[in-house]
Amino acid sequence: MSEKKIGLALSGGGARGFAHIGVLKVLTEHNIPIDMIAGTSAGSIVGGAFAAGMSVDEIAEMASKIGWTNMTRPSLSVLGLLSNAPMGRFLENHFPVTDFNDCRIPFAAVTCDFDSGDEVVFRGTGKLIHAIRASCAVPGVFAPIRDKDARLLVDGGVVSPMPTDTVRQMGADVVIAVDLMACGATFRARPRTALGMMLQSTMALLRAASRNQQYRADIIIEPQIAHLRPDEINKRDEFIKFGEEAANDQIDAIKQFCKQ
């Protein structure tokens, strides 16, 4: 369809990441070529699976098996309540390849060096699953992941909730970004506790940071999932459906960009 290199930037968003599957379904059905992918947090799981060679149906099948019990366990570290080591084993059992070198599509997983606050991007070589675990290590919730340089790595959403810059740096001429944070969140009432204040404030900060990265994208896909919480894993089918609808709304614009 086009000789332009098309990159896909997949944002974080917890369980909202299931919406990425719906977006990929539409893109593949319309034969939109994806030349490179960058993912943050939940986006690194879906993006990594697709880059590793899994079909959309295979990713959806894998997603149907995801639950809190096979993705997390209590942490032995004082730096996080939970460990995502079970998630690593789960992905290793489902991904056809587990090294960046073996991916069919160039892929980048975005993380953050907790000590320096610098963005750390894994791509090209190394262990794919280790990078994805780091990209998903929400500070305070999951224990950070230590790399070979002894850095403590946490969720890439801290510095880059939607990795449009990374996709540009990978060489994309056209960037399609899927923003799962921009739609916001529907809260039943104002928070009544300090924890509630913290959670809602964190969501607002992530939305603002995500919007600030939209300017690097040519097409923004924003699934309308404000009414669904990022922890509602059991609503995966709804997330996927809303991802499909949002991608279909933008498919003509995407095709036009590909032809230019």
Short mmCIF file of C-alpha atoms in Angstrom, two decimals:
data_model
loop_
_atom_site.label_atom_id
_atom_site.label_comp_id
_atom_site.label_asym_id
_atom_site.label_seq_id
_atom_site.Cartn_x
_atom_site.Cartn_y
_atom_site.Cartn_z
CA MET A 1 0.00 0.00 0.00
CA SER A 2 2.85 2.36 0.83
CA GLU A 3 6.62 2.52 0.85
CA LYS A 4 6.50 4.70 3.93
CA LYS A 5 7.55 3.06 7.16
CA ILE A 6 4.63 2.87 9.53
CA GLY A 7 5.17 2.77 13.28
CA LEU A 8 2.72 1.91 16.03
CA ALA A 9 2.95 3.49 19.50
CA LEU A 10 0.92 1.67 22.15
CA SER A 11 0.26 3.42 25.45
CA GLY A 12 -0.02 1.97 28.90
CA GLY A 13 -3.30 1.64 30.74
CA GLY A 14 -3.50 -1.56 32.77
CA ALA A 15 -6.44 -3.74 31.71
CA ARG A 16 -7.29 -1.06 29.17
CA GLY A 17 -4.42 -2.57 27.18
CA PHE A 18 -6.85 -5.17 25.87
CA ALA A 19 -8.15 -2.40 23.60
CA HIS A 20 -4.87 -2.60 21.68
CA ILE A 21 -5.96 -6.03 20.46
CA GLY A 22 -9.06 -4.54 18.86
CA VAL A 23 -6.96 -1.87 17.16
CA LEU A 24 -4.54 -4.47 15.76
CA LYS A 25 -7.49 -6.52 14.52
CA VAL A 26 -8.74 -3.63 12.40
CA LEU A 27 -5.28 -2.70 11.10
CA THR A 28 -4.56 -6.26 9.98
CA GLU A 29 -8.01 -6.68 8.42
CA HIS A 30 -7.32 -3.60 6.30
CA ASN A 31 -3.79 -4.74 5.44
CA ILE A 32 -2.11 -1.77 7.10
CA PRO A 33 1.59 -2.70 7.25
CA ILE A 34 3.26 -2.24 10.63
CA ASP A 35 7.00 -1.79 10.25
CA MET A 36 7.88 -1.11 13.89
CA ILE A 37 6.19 -1.02 17.29
CA ALA A 38 6.95 0.65 20.61
CA GLY A 39 4.97 -0.14 23.73
CA THR A 40 4.73 1.16 27.26
CA SER A 41 3.43 -1.00 30.12
CA ALA A 42 0.30 -2.83 28.88
CA GLY A 43 1.19 -1.66 25.37
CA SER A 44 4.49 -3.52 25.64
CA ILE A 45 2.67 -6.81 26.22
CA VAL A 46 0.35 -6.54 23.22
CA GLY A 47 2.98 -4.87 21.03
CA GLY A 48 5.60 -7.41 22.03
CA ALA A 49 3.28 -10.32 21.26
CA PHE A 50 2.48 -8.98 17.79
CA ALA A 51 6.13 -8.18 17.06
CA ALA A 52 7.10 -11.67 18.21
CA GLY A 53 4.92 -13.14 15.47
CA MET A 54 1.61 -13.88 17.16
CA SER A 55 -1.56 -13.31 15.15
CA VAL A 56 -4.34 -11.12 16.51
CA ASP A 57 -6.43 -14.24 17.19
CA GLU A 58 -3.54 -15.80 19.10
CA ILE A 59 -3.07 -12.65 21.16
CA ALA A 60 -6.80 -12.58 21.94
CA GLU A 61 -6.65 -16.23 22.97
CA MET A 62 -3.69 -15.49 25.24
CA ALA A 63 -5.55 -12.50 26.69
CA SER A 64 -8.53 -14.70 27.57
CA LYS A 65 -6.28 -16.61 29.99
CA ILE A 66 -4.94 -13.54 31.80
CA GLY A 67 -5.95 -13.13 35.42
CA TRP A 68 -4.51 -11.67 38.59
CA THR A 69 -3.45 -15.10 39.88
CA ASN A 70 -1.30 -16.02 36.87
CA MET A 71 0.19 -12.54 36.43
CA THR A 72 1.12 -11.55 39.97
CA ARG A 73 2.11 -12.85 43.39
CA PRO A 74 3.04 -11.22 46.71
CA SER A 75 6.48 -9.64 46.49
CA LEU A 76 9.47 -10.58 48.60
CA SER A 77 10.84 -7.09 48.01
CA VAL A 78 10.16 -4.12 50.29
CA LEU A 79 9.99 -1.93 47.15
CA GLY A 80 6.68 -3.29 45.86
CA LEU A 81 3.57 -5.03 47.13
CA LEU A 82 3.49 -7.50 44.24
CA SER A 83 5.87 -9.26 41.88
CA ASN A 84 5.15 -9.67 38.17
CA ALA A 85 7.44 -12.69 37.89
CA PRO A 86 4.39 -14.91 37.16
CA MET A 87 3.60 -12.62 34.22
CA GLY A 88 7.08 -13.30 32.89
CA ARG A 89 6.54 -17.05 33.04
CA PHE A 90 3.10 -16.67 31.46
CA LEU A 91 4.49 -14.69 28.52
CA GLU A 92 7.41 -17.07 28.05
CA ASN A 93 4.90 -19.91 27.71
CA HIS A 94 2.87 -18.07 25.07
CA PHE A 95 5.29 -15.97 23.02
CA PRO A 96 6.82 -17.81 20.04
CA VAL A 97 10.16 -16.03 20.64
CA THR A 98 11.60 -14.39 23.74
CA ASP A 99 14.55 -12.40 22.37
CA PHE A 100 14.46 -9.06 20.58
CA ASN A 101 16.71 -10.49 17.86
CA ASP A 102 14.06 -13.03 16.89
CA CYS A 103 11.10 -10.65 16.62
CA ARG A 104 9.48 -10.49 13.18
CA ILE A 105 8.83 -6.75 13.58
CA PRO A 106 11.31 -4.33 15.22
CA PHE A 107 10.02 -3.70 18.73
CA ALA A 108 10.88 -1.40 21.64
CA ALA A 109 9.74 -1.65 25.27
CA VAL A 110 9.88 1.60 27.24
CA THR A 111 10.91 1.62 30.90
CA CYS A 112 12.18 4.17 33.42
CA ASP A 113 15.37 4.20 35.51
CA PHE A 114 13.90 4.84 38.94
CA ASP A 115 17.03 6.45 40.39
CA SER A 116 17.75 8.90 37.57
CA GLY A 117 14.23 9.30 36.18
CA ASP A 118 15.62 8.71 32.68
CA GLU A 119 13.72 6.86 29.98
CA VAL A 120 15.28 3.47 29.19
CA VAL A 121 14.31 1.87 25.89
CA PHE A 122 15.01 -1.80 25.20
CA ARG A 123 15.19 -2.90 21.58
CA GLY A 124 17.40 -4.72 19.10
CA THR A 125 19.00 -7.28 21.39
CA GLY A 126 18.36 -8.84 24.77
CA LYS A 127 15.60 -10.60 26.62
CA LEU A 128 12.16 -9.53 25.44
CA ILE A 129 10.22 -10.76 28.48
CA HIS A 130 12.57 -9.11 30.97
CA ALA A 131 12.05 -5.76 29.22
CA ILE A 132 8.27 -6.16 29.18
CA ARG A 133 8.22 -7.00 32.89
CA ALA A 134 10.19 -3.83 33.59
CA SER A 135 7.87 -1.75 31.40
CA CYS A 136 4.91 -3.03 33.45
CA ALA A 137 6.42 -2.57 36.93
CA VAL A 138 4.10 0.12 38.29
CA PRO A 139 6.05 1.84 41.12
CA GLY A 140 4.88 0.86 44.57
CA VAL A 141 2.53 -1.79 43.21
CA PHE A 142 5.11 -4.06 41.55
CA ALA A 143 8.68 -4.55 42.67
CA PRO A 144 11.11 -2.87 40.25
CA ILE A 145 13.15 -4.99 37.86
CA ARG A 146 16.93 -4.89 38.14
CA ASP A 147 18.92 -5.04 34.89
CA LYS A 148 22.48 -6.18 34.19
CA ASP A 149 23.74 -2.68 35.01
CA ALA A 150 22.06 -2.86 38.44
CA ARG A 151 19.54 -0.18 37.51
CA LEU A 152 16.11 -0.34 39.13
CA LEU A 153 13.62 -0.23 36.27
CA VAL A 154 9.95 0.68 36.63
CA ASP A 155 6.90 1.23 34.45
CA GLY A 156 7.71 3.29 31.35
CA GLY A 157 4.50 5.23 31.88
CA VAL A 158 6.34 7.28 34.51
CA VAL A 159 8.21 9.11 31.73
CA SER A 160 6.57 8.05 28.47
CA PRO A 161 2.97 6.82 28.76
CA MET A 162 2.59 6.85 24.96
CA PRO A 163 5.94 6.22 23.21
CA THR A 164 5.54 8.28 20.05
CA ASP A 165 9.09 9.67 20.30
CA THR A 166 10.50 6.15 20.45
CA VAL A 167 8.71 5.12 17.26
CA ARG A 168 10.02 8.21 15.46
CA GLN A 169 13.53 7.38 16.61
CA MET A 170 13.10 3.86 15.25
CA GLY A 171 12.61 5.40 11.80
CA ALA A 172 8.85 5.62 11.32
CA ASP A 173 7.59 8.00 8.64
CA VAL A 174 3.99 7.63 9.79
CA VAL A 175 3.16 7.15 13.47
CA ILE A 176 -0.14 5.64 14.55
CA ALA A 177 -0.61 6.13 18.28
CA VAL A 178 -3.14 4.35 20.47
CA ASP A 179 -3.85 6.46 23.56
CA LEU A 180 -5.74 4.62 26.29
CA MET A 181 -5.43 7.45 28.79
CA ALA A 182 -6.74 10.47 26.87
CA CYS A 183 -10.40 9.52 27.26
CA GLY A 184 -10.04 9.99 31.00
CA ALA A 185 -11.93 8.08 33.66
CA THR A 186 -15.41 8.25 35.05
CA PHE A 187 -15.49 8.46 38.84
CA ARG A 188 -18.74 8.06 40.72
CA ALA A 189 -17.85 10.77 43.22
CA ARG A 190 -15.06 12.91 44.52
CA PRO A 191 -12.47 10.93 46.49
CA ARG A 192 -13.08 10.62 50.22
CA THR A 193 -9.67 9.35 51.25
CA ALA A 194 -6.03 10.29 50.74
CA LEU A 195 -5.56 7.13 48.66
CA GLY A 196 -8.47 8.09 46.44
CA MET A 197 -6.99 11.54 45.96
CA MET A 198 -3.65 10.00 45.04
CA LEU A 199 -5.15 7.60 42.51
CA GLN A 200 -7.28 10.21 40.76
CA SER A 201 -4.39 12.67 40.72
CA THR A 202 -2.10 10.04 39.23
CA MET A 203 -4.61 9.33 36.47
CA ALA A 204 -4.85 13.06 35.70
CA LEU A 205 -1.07 13.37 35.48
CA LEU A 206 -0.83 10.36 33.16
CA ARG A 207 -3.54 11.78 30.90
CA ALA A 208 -1.72 15.09 30.68
CA ALA A 209 1.62 13.42 29.92
CA SER A 210 0.00 11.21 27.29
CA ARG A 211 -1.61 14.19 25.57
CA ASN A 212 1.74 15.94 25.49
CA GLN A 213 3.14 13.08 23.42
CA GLN A 214 0.33 13.10 20.88
CA TYR A 215 1.94 15.86 18.81
CA ARG A 216 4.55 13.36 17.56
CA ALA A 217 1.86 11.14 16.05
CA ASP A 218 0.16 11.45 12.67
CA ILE A 219 -2.94 9.48 13.70
CA ILE A 220 -4.34 9.23 17.22
CA ILE A 221 -6.68 6.38 18.09
CA GLU A 222 -8.55 7.00 21.35
CA PRO A 223 -10.87 4.17 22.44
CA GLN A 224 -13.80 5.56 24.43
CA ILE A 225 -13.24 3.56 27.60
CA ALA A 226 -13.51 6.24 30.29
CA HIS A 227 -16.22 4.23 32.02
CA LEU A 228 -13.97 1.18 32.41
CA ARG A 229 -11.32 1.03 35.12
CA PRO A 230 -7.72 0.02 34.39
CA ASP A 231 -8.05 -2.90 36.85
CA GLU A 232 -11.14 -4.52 35.26
CA ILE A 233 -9.46 -7.53 33.66
CA ASN A 234 -12.78 -9.37 33.42
CA LYS A 235 -14.05 -6.80 30.91
CA ARG A 236 -11.45 -7.69 28.28
CA ASP A 237 -14.07 -8.28 25.58
CA GLU A 238 -15.50 -4.79 26.08
CA PHE A 239 -12.04 -3.25 25.86
CA ILE A 240 -11.32 -5.12 22.63
CA LYS A 241 -14.64 -4.02 21.14
CA PHE A 242 -14.01 -0.35 21.93
CA GLY A 243 -10.52 -0.67 20.44
CA GLU A 244 -12.05 -1.97 17.22
CA GLU A 245 -14.58 0.84 17.07
CA ALA A 246 -11.95 3.53 17.60
CA ALA A 247 -9.67 2.06 14.93
CA ASN A 248 -12.52 1.78 12.45
CA ASP A 249 -13.29 5.46 13.02
CA GLN A 250 -9.75 6.32 11.92
CA ILE A 251 -9.14 3.71 9.23
CA ASP A 252 -9.85 6.03 6.28
CA ALA A 253 -7.43 8.63 7.65
CA ILE A 254 -4.81 5.93 8.19
CA LYS A 255 -5.15 4.70 4.61
CA GLN A 256 -4.85 8.26 3.34
CA PHE A 257 -1.61 8.79 5.25
CA CYS A 258 -0.25 5.54 3.86
CA LYS A 259 -0.94 6.68 0.29
CA GLN A 260 0.67 10.12 0.61
#
